[in-house]
mmCIF file of C-alpha atoms and ligand atoms in Angstrom:
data_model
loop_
_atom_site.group_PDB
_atom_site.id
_atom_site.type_symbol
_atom_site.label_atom_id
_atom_site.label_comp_id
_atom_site.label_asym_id
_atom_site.label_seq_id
_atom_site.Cartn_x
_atom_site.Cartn_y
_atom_site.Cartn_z
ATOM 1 C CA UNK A 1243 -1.317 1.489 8.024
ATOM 2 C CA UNK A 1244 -3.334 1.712 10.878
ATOM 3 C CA UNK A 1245 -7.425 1.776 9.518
ATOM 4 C CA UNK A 1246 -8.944 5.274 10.662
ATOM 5 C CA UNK A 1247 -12.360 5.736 12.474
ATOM 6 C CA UNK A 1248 -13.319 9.504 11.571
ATOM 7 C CA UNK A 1249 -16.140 10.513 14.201
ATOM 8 C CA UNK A 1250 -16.189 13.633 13.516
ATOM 9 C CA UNK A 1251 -19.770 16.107 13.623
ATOM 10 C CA UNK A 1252 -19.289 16.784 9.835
ATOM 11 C CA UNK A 1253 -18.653 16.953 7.124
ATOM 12 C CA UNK A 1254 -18.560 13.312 8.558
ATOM 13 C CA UNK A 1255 -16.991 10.156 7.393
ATOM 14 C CA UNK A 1256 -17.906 8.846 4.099
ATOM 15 C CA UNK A 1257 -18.533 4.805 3.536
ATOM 16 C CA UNK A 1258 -15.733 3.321 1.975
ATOM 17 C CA UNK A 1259 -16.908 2.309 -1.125
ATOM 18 C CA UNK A 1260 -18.576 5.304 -1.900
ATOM 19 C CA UNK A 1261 -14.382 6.709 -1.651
ATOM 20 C CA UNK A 1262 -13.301 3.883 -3.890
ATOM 21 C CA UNK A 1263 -16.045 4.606 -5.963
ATOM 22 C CA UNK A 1264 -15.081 8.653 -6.044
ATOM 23 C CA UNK A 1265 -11.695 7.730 -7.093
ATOM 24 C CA UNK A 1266 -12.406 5.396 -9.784
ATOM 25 C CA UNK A 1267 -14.819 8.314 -11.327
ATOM 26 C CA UNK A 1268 -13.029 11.030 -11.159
ATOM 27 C CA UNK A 1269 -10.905 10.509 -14.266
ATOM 28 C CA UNK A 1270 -13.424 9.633 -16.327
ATOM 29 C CA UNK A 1271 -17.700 9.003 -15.101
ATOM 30 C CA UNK A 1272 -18.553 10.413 -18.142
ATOM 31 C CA UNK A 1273 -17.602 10.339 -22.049
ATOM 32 C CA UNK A 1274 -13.786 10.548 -21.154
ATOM 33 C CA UNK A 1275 -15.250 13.881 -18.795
ATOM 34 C CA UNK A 1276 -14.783 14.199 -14.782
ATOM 35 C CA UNK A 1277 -18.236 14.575 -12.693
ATOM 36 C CA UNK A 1278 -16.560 18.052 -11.801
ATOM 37 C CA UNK A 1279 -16.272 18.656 -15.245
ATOM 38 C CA UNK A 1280 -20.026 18.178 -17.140
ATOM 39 C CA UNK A 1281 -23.050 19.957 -17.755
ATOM 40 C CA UNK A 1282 -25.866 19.947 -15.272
ATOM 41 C CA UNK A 1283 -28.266 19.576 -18.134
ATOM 42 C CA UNK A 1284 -26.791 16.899 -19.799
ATOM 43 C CA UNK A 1285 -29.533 13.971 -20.403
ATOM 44 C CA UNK A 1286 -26.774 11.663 -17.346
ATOM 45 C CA UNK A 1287 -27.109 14.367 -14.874
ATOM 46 C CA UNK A 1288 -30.979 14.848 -15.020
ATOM 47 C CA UNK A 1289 -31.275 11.127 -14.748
ATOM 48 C CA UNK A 1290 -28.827 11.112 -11.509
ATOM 49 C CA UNK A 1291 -31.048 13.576 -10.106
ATOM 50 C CA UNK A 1292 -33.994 11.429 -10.808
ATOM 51 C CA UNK A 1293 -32.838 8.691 -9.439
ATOM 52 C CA UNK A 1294 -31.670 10.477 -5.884
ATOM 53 C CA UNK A 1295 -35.120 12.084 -5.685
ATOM 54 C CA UNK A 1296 -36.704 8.006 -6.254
ATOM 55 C CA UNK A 1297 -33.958 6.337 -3.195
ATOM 56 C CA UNK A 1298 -35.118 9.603 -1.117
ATOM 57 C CA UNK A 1299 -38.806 8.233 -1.531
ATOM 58 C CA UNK A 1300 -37.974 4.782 -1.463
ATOM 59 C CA UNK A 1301 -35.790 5.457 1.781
ATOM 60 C CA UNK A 1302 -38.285 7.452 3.913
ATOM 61 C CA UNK A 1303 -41.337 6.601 2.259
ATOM 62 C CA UNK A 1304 -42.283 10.353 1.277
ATOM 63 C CA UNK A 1305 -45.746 11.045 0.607
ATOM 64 C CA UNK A 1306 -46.769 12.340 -3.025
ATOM 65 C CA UNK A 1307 -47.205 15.686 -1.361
ATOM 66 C CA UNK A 1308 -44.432 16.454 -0.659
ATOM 67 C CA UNK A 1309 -41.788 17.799 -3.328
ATOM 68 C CA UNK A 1310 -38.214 17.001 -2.871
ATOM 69 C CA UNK A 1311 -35.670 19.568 -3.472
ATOM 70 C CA UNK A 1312 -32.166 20.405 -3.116
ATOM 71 C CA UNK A 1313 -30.729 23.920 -2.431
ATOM 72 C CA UNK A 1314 -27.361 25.727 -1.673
ATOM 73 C CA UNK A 1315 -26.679 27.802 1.118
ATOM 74 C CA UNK A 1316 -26.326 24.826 3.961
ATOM 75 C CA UNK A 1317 -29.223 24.395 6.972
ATOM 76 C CA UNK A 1318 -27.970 28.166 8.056
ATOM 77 C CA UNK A 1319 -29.383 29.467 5.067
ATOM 78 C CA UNK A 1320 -32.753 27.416 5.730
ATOM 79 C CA UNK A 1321 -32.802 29.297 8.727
ATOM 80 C CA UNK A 1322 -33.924 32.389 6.430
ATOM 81 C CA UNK A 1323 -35.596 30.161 3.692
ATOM 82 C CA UNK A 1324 -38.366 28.671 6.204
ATOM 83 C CA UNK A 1325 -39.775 32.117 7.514
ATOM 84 C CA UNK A 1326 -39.155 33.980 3.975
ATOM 85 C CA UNK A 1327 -41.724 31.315 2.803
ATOM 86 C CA UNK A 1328 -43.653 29.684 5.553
ATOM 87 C CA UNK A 1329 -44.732 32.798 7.221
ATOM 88 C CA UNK A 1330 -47.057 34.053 4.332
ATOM 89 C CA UNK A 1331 -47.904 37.072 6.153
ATOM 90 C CA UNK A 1332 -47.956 35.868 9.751
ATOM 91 C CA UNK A 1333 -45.975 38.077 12.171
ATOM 92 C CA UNK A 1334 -44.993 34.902 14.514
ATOM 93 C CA UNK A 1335 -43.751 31.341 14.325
ATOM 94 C CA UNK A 1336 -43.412 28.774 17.248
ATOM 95 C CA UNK A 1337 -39.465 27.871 17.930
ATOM 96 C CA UNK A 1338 -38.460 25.394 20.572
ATOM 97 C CA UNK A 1339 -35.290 25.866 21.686
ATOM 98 C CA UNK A 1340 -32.987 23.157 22.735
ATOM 99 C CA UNK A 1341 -29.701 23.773 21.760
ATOM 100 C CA UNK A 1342 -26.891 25.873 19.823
ATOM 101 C CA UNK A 1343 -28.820 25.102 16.691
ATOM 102 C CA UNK A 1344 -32.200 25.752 17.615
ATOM 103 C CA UNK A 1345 -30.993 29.278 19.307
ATOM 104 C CA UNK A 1346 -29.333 30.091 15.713
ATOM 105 C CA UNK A 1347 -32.711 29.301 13.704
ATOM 106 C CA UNK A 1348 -34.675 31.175 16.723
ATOM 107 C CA UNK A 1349 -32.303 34.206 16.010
ATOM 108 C CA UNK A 1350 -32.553 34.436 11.889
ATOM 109 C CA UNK A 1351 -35.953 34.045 12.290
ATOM 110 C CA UNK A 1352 -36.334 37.764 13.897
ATOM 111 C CA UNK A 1353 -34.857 39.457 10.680
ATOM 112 C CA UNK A 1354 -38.446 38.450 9.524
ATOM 113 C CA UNK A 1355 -40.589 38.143 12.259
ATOM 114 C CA UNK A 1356 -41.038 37.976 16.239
ATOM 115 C CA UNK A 1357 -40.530 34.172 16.954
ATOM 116 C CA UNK A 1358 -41.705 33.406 19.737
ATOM 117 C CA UNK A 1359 -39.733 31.049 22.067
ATOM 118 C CA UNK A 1360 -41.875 28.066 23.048
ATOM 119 C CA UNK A 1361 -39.794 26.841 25.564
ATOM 120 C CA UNK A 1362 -36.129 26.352 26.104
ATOM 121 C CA UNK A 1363 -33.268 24.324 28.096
ATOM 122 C CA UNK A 1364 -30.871 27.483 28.087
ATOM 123 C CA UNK A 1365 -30.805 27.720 31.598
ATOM 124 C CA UNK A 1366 -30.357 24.065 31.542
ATOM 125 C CA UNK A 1367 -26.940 24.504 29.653
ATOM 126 C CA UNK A 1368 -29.294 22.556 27.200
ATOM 127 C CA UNK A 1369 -28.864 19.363 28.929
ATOM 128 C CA UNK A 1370 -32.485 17.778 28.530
ATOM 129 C CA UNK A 1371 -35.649 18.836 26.136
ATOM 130 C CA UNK A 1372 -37.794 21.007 28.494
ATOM 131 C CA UNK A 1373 -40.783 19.262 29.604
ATOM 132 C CA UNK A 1374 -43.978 19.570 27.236
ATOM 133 C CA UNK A 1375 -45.694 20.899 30.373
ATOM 134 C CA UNK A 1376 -43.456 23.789 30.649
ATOM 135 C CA UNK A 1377 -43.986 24.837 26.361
ATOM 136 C CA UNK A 1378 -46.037 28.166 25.633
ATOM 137 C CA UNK A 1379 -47.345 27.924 22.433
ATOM 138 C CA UNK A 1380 -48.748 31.258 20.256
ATOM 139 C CA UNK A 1381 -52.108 30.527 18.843
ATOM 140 C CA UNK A 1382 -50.953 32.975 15.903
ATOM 141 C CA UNK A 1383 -47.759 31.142 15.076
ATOM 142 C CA UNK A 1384 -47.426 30.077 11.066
ATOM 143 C CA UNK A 1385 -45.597 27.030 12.332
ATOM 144 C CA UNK A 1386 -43.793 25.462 14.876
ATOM 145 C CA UNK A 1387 -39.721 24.677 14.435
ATOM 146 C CA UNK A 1388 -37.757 22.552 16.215
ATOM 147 C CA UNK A 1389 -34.244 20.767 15.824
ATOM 148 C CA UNK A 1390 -34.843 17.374 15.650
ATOM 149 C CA UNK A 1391 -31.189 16.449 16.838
ATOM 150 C CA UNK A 1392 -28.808 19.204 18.120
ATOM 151 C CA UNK A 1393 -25.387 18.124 17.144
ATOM 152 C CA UNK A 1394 -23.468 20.383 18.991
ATOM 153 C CA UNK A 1395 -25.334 19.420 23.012
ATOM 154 C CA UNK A 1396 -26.197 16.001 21.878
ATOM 155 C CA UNK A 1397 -29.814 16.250 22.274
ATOM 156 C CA UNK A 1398 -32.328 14.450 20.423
ATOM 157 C CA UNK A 1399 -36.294 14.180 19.486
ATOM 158 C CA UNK A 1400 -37.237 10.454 19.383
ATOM 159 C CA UNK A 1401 -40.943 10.730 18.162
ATOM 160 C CA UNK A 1402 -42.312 14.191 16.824
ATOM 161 C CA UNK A 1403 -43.096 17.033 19.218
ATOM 162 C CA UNK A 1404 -46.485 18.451 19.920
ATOM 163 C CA UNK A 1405 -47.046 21.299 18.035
ATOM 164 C CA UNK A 1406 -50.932 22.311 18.903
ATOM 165 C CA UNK A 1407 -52.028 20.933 14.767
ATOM 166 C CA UNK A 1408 -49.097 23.183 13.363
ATOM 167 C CA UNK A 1409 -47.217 21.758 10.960
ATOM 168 C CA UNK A 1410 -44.181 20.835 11.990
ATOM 169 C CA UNK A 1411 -40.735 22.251 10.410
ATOM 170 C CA UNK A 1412 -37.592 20.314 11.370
ATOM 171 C CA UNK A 1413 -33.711 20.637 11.495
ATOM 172 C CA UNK A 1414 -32.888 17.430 10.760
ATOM 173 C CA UNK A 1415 -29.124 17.715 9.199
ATOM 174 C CA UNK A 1416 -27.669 15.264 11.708
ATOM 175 C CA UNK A 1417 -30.396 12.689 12.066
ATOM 176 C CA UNK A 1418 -31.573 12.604 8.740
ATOM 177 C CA UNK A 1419 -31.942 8.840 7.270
ATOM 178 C CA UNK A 1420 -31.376 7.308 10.999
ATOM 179 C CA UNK A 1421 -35.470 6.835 11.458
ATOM 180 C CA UNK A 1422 -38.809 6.322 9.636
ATOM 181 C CA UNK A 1423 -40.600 10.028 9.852
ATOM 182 C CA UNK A 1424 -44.463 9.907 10.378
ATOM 183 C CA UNK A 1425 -44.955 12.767 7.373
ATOM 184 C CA UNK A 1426 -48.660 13.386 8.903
ATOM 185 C CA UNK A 1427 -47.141 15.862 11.303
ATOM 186 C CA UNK A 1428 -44.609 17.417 8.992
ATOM 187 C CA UNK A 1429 -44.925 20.787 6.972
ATOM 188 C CA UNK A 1430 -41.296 21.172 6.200
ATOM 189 C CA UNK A 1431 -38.168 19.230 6.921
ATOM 190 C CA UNK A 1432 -34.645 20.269 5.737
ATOM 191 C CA UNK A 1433 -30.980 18.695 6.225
ATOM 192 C CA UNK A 1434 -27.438 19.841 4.758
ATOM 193 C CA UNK A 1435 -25.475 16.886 3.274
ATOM 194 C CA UNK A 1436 -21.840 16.987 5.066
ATOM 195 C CA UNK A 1437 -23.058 14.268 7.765
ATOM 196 C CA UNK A 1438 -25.527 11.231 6.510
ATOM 197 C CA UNK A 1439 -25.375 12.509 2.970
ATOM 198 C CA UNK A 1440 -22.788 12.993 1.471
ATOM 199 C CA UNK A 1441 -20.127 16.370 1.575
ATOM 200 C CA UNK A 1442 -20.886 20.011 2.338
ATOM 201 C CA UNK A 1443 -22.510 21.772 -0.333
ATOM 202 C CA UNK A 1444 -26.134 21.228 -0.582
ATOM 203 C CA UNK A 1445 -29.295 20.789 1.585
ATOM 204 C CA UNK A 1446 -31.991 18.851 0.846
ATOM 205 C CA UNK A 1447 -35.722 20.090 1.394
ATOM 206 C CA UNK A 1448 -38.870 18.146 1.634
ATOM 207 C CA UNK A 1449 -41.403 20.045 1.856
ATOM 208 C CA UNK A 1450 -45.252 19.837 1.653
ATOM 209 C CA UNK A 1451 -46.574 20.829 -1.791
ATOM 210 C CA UNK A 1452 -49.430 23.118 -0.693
ATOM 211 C CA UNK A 1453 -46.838 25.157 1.046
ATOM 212 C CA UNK A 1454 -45.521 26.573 -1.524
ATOM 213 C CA UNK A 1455 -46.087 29.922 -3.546
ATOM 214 C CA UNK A 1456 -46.247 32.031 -0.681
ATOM 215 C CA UNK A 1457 -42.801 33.758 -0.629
ATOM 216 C CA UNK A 1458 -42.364 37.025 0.616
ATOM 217 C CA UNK A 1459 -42.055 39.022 -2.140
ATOM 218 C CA UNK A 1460 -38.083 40.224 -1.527
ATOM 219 C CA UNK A 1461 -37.521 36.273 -0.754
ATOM 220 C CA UNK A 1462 -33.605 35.913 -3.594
ATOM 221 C CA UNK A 1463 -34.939 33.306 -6.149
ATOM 222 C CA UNK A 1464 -32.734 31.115 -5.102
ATOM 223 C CA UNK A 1465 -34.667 30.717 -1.603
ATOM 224 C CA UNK A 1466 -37.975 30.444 -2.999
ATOM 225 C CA UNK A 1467 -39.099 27.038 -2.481
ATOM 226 C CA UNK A 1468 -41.792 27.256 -5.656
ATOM 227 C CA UNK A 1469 -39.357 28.866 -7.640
ATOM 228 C CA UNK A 1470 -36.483 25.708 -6.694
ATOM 229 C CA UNK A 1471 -39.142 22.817 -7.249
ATOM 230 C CA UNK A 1472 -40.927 24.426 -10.546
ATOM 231 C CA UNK A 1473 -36.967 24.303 -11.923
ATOM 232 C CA UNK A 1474 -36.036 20.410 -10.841
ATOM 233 C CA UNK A 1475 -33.899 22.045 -8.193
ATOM 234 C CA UNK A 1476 -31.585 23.448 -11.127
ATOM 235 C CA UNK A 1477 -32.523 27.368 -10.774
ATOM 236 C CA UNK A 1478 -29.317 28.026 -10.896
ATOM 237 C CA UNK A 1479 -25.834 25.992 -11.543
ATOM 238 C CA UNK A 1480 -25.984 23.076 -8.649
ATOM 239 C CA UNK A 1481 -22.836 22.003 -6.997
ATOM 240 C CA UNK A 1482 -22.637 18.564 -9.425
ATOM 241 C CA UNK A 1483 -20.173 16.929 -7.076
ATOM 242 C CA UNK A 1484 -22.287 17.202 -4.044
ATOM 243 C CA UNK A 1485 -25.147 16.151 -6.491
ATOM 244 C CA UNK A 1486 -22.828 12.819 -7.148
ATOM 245 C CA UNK A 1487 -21.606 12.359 -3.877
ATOM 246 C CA UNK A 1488 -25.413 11.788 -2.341
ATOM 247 C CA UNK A 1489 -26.482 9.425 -5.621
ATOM 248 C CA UNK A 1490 -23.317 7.456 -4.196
ATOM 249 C CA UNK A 1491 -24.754 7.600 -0.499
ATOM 250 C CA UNK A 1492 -27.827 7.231 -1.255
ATOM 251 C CA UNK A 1493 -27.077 3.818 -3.440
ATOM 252 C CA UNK A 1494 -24.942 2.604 -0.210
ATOM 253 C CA UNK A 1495 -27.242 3.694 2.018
ATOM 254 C CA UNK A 1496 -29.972 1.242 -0.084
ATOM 255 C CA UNK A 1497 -27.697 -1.550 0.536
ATOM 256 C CA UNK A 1498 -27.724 -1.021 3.958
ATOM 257 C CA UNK A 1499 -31.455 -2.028 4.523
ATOM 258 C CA UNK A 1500 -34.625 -0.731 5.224
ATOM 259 C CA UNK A 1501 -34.815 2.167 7.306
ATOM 260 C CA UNK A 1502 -36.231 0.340 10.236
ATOM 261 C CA UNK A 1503 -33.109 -1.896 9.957
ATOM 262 C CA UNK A 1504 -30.843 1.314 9.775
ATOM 263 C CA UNK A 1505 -32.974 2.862 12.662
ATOM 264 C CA UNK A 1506 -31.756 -0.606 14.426
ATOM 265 C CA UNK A 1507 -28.195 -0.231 14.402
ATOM 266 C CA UNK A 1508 -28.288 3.652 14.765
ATOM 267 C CA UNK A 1509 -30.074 3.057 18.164
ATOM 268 C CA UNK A 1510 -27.246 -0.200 18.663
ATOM 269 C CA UNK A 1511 -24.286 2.036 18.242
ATOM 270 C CA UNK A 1512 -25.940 4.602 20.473
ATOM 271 C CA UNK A 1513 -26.642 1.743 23.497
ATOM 272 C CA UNK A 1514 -22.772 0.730 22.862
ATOM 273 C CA UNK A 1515 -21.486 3.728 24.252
ATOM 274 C CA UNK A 1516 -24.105 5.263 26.478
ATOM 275 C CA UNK A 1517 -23.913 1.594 28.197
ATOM 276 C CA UNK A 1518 -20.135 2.055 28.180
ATOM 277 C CA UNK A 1519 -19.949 5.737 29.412
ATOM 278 C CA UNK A 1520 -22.642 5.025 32.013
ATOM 279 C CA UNK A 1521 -20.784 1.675 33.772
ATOM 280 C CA UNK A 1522 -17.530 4.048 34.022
ATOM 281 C CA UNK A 1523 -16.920 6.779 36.384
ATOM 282 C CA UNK A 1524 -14.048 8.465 34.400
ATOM 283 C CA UNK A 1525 -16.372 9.133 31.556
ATOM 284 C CA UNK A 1526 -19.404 11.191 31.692
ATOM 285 C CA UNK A 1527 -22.253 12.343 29.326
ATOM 286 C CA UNK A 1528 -24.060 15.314 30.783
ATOM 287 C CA UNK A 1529 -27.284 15.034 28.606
ATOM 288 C CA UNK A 1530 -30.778 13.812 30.415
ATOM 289 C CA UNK A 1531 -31.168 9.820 29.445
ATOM 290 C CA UNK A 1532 -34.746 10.704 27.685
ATOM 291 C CA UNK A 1533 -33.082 13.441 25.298
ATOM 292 C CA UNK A 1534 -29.816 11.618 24.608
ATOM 293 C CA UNK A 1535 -29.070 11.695 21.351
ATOM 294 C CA UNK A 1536 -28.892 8.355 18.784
ATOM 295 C CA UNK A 1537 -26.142 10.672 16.629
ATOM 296 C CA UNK A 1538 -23.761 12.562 18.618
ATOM 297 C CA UNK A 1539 -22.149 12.420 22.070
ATOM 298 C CA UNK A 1540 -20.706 14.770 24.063
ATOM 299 C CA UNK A 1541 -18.493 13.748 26.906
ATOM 300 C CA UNK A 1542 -16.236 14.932 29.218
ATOM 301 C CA UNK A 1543 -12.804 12.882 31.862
ATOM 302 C CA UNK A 1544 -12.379 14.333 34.815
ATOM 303 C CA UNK A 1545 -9.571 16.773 33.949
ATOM 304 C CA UNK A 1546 -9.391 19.072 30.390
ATOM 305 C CA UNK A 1547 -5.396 17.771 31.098
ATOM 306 C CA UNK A 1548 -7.024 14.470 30.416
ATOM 307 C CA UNK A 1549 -9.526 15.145 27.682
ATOM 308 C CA UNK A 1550 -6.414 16.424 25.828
ATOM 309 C CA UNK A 1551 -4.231 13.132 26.163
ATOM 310 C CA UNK A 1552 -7.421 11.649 25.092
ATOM 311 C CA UNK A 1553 -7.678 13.285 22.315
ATOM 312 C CA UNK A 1554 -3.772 13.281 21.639
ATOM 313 C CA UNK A 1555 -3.319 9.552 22.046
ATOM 314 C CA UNK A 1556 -6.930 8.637 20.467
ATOM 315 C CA UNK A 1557 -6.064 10.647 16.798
ATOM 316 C CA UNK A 1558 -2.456 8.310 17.161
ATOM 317 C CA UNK A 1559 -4.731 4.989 17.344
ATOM 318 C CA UNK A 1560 -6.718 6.032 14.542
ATOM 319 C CA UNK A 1561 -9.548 7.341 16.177
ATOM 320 C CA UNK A 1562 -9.731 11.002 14.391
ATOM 321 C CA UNK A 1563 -11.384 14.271 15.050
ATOM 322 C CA UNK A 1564 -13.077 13.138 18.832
ATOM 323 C CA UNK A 1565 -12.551 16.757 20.043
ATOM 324 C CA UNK A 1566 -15.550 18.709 21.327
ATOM 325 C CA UNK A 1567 -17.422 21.805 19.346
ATOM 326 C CA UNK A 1568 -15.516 24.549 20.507
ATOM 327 C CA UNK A 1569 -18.357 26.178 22.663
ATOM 328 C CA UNK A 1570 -19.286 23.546 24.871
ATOM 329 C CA UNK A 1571 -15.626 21.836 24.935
ATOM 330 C CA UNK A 1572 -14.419 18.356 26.319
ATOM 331 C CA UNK A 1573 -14.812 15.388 23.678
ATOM 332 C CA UNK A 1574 -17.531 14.371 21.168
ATOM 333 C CA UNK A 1575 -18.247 10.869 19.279
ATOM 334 C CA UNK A 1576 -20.638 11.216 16.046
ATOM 335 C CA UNK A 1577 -22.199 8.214 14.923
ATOM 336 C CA UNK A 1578 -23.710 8.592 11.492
ATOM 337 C CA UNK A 1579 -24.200 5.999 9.402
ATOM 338 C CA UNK A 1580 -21.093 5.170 7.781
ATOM 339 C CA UNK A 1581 -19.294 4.731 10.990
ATOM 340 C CA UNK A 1582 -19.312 1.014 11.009
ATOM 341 C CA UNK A 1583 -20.170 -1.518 14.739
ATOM 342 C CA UNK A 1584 -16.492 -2.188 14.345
ATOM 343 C CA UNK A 1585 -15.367 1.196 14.799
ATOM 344 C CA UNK A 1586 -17.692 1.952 18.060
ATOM 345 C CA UNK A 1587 -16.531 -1.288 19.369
ATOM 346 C CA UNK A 1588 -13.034 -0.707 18.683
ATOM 347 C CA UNK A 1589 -13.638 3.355 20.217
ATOM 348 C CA UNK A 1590 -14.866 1.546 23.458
ATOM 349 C CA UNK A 1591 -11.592 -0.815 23.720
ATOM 350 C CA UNK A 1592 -9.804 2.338 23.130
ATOM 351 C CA UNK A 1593 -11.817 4.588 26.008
ATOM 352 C CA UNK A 1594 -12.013 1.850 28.223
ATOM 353 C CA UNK A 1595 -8.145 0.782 27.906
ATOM 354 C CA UNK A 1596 -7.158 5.068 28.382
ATOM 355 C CA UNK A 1597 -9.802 4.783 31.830
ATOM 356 C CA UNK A 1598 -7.350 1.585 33.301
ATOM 357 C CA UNK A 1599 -4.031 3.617 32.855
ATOM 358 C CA UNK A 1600 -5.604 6.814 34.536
HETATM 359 N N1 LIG B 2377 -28.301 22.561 11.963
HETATM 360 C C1 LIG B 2377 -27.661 21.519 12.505
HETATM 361 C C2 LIG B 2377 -28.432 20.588 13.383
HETATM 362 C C3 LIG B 2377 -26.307 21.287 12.246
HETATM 363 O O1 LIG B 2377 -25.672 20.253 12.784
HETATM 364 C C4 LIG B 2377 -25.615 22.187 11.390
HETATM 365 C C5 LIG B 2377 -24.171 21.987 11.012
HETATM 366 N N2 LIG B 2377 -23.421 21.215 11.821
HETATM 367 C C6 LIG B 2377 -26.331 23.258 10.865
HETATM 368 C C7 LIG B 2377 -27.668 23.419 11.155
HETATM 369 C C8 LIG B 2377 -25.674 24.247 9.932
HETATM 370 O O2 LIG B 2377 -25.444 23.611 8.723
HETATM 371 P P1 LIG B 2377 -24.654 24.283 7.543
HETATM 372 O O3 LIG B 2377 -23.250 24.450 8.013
HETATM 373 O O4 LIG B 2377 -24.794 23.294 6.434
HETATM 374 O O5 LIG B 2377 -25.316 25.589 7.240
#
């Protein structure tokens, strides 16, 4: 059989041995019991959690103020959660804009407030981070959001953005766990788990402790950030899979190294193809070189007839789900961590191999 690179945006390839591992548990992880199967509260499952909560520490080297949790609902719904609870009675927030992300957080956000829009690349088709010089901040703003890597343009934040001494609160579902994060600057961070963590399901929070416990009063329970960490993140039924999935991830992800050494091969991966993409003239990534992102890359060949034999005669090699998001079209590679050097290396042979015969 031929061996499958998956570079899709997410939910996003899994490492192999966290597969092997799924399928050896499923039957039985438990007292003869599936994982989809047990109690959250039994003693096993509290002690999983535990343990994710430690590798999360251990990984990013969280501060002991912030609290970790983990929440339902996807980033989408964190797009309510962070003004519901940041804004404690503020009538503005900062959002940068910078992408199809971004926009969608900018957007929620005015069901409970008047964001105001800091700067953004619209205009720019979001092709580069608008210059710092260009940003209008709002001296009243409760915080200042940005999306630390848009997934769908392919733009990314490599060190933190200047938010005038407001904490920062950042997207990070599809950079999450590629970089060491200087906490200092961060109020709030949140990711969903369908790309570096795991499947679709949940979305972890870490969040600065003397944030919390200023909800808006009609904030559900289940968005209430004091409400999810005073409960161990188990307010409600979590999804237990997901739960299992990440302790998998999470474990791999240990193996891997530090996270300077992950940070190493991320940004290796990235070179691979932007080098690549950059030496052809059949290929072409439309994104400024200063905002390119580490994670995912959108390209386009000079013809959609092409991009569509691309993609036809790329998913026969192996190399799956390479197709665009469908508002920006043309072709997209996500590099996460569990897409392995082999796999980019073997994408490039592939891409560079399609550019001879055409
Ligand atoms: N933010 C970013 C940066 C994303 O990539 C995505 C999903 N691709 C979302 C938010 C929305 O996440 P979810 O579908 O988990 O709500």
């Amino acid at each position: 059989m031929t061996t499958i690179y998956n570079f899709g945006a997410g939910p996003a390839c899994l490492p192999q041995e966290v597969l092997l591992q799924i399928k050896d548990d499923i039957p039985n992880w438990y007292e003869g019991m599936s994982v989809l199967e047990i109690s959250h509260r039994l003693p096993i499952f509290m002690a999983l959690i535990d343990t994710i909560e430690q590798n999360f520490r251990t990984l990013l080297s969280i501060p002991d103020e912030f609290a970790v949790l983990f929440m339902h609902g996807g980033a989408r719904s964190q797009f309510a959660a962070v003004p519901l609870n940041l804004l404690k009675g503020a009538k503005t927030a900062d959002y940068l804009v910078t992408g199809m992300w971004s926009a969608l957080a900018l957007e929620e956000a005015k069901k409970y407030c008047q964001p105001h829009c800091v700067a953004s690349s619209q205009s720019q088709h979001y092709t580069a981070i608008p210059p710092e010089a260009s940003w209008v901040f709002e001296k009243d703003a409760a915080y200042f959001h940005y999306t630390d890597n848009e997934t769908v343009h392919g733009v990314e934040f490599l060190t933190a953005p200047n938010s005038k001494g407001k904490w920062l609160v950042s997207d990070m579902t599809s950079n999450i766990l590629t970089k060491p994060l200087d906490f200092s600057r961060y109020g709030l961070i949140y990711a969903s788990t369908q790309k570096n963590l795991g499947v679709a399901g949940m979305t972890l929070v870490i969040v600065r402790k003397t944030l919390l416990g200023h909800a808006h009063p009609f904030t559900p329970s289940t968005l209430n950030y004091e409400l999810v960490a005073h409960s161990n993140s188990l307010l409600n039924t979590p999804s237990v899979f997901c739960w299992y999935v990440l302790g998998l991830v999470l474990k791999w992800t240990l193996k891997q190294g530090n996270i300077e050494k992950i940070a190493n091969l991320c940004q290796q991966k990235a070179d691979l193809v932007y080098h690549f993409i950059d030496s052809s003239d059949f290929y072409t990534n439309p994104i400024s070189k200063e905002s390119r992102s580490r994670v995912n890359m959108p390209f386009h060949l000079p013809t959609p007839a092409l991009e569509e034999s691309f993609l036809k005669q790329a998913s026969e090699q192996g190399f799956k789900q390479l197709k665009g998001h469908k508002n920006i079209g043309g072709c997209r590679i996500s590099l996460y961590n569990a897409m392995p050097l082999l796999g980019v290396e073997k994408l490039i042979d592939f891409m560079r191999a399609f550019e001879r015969k055409h």
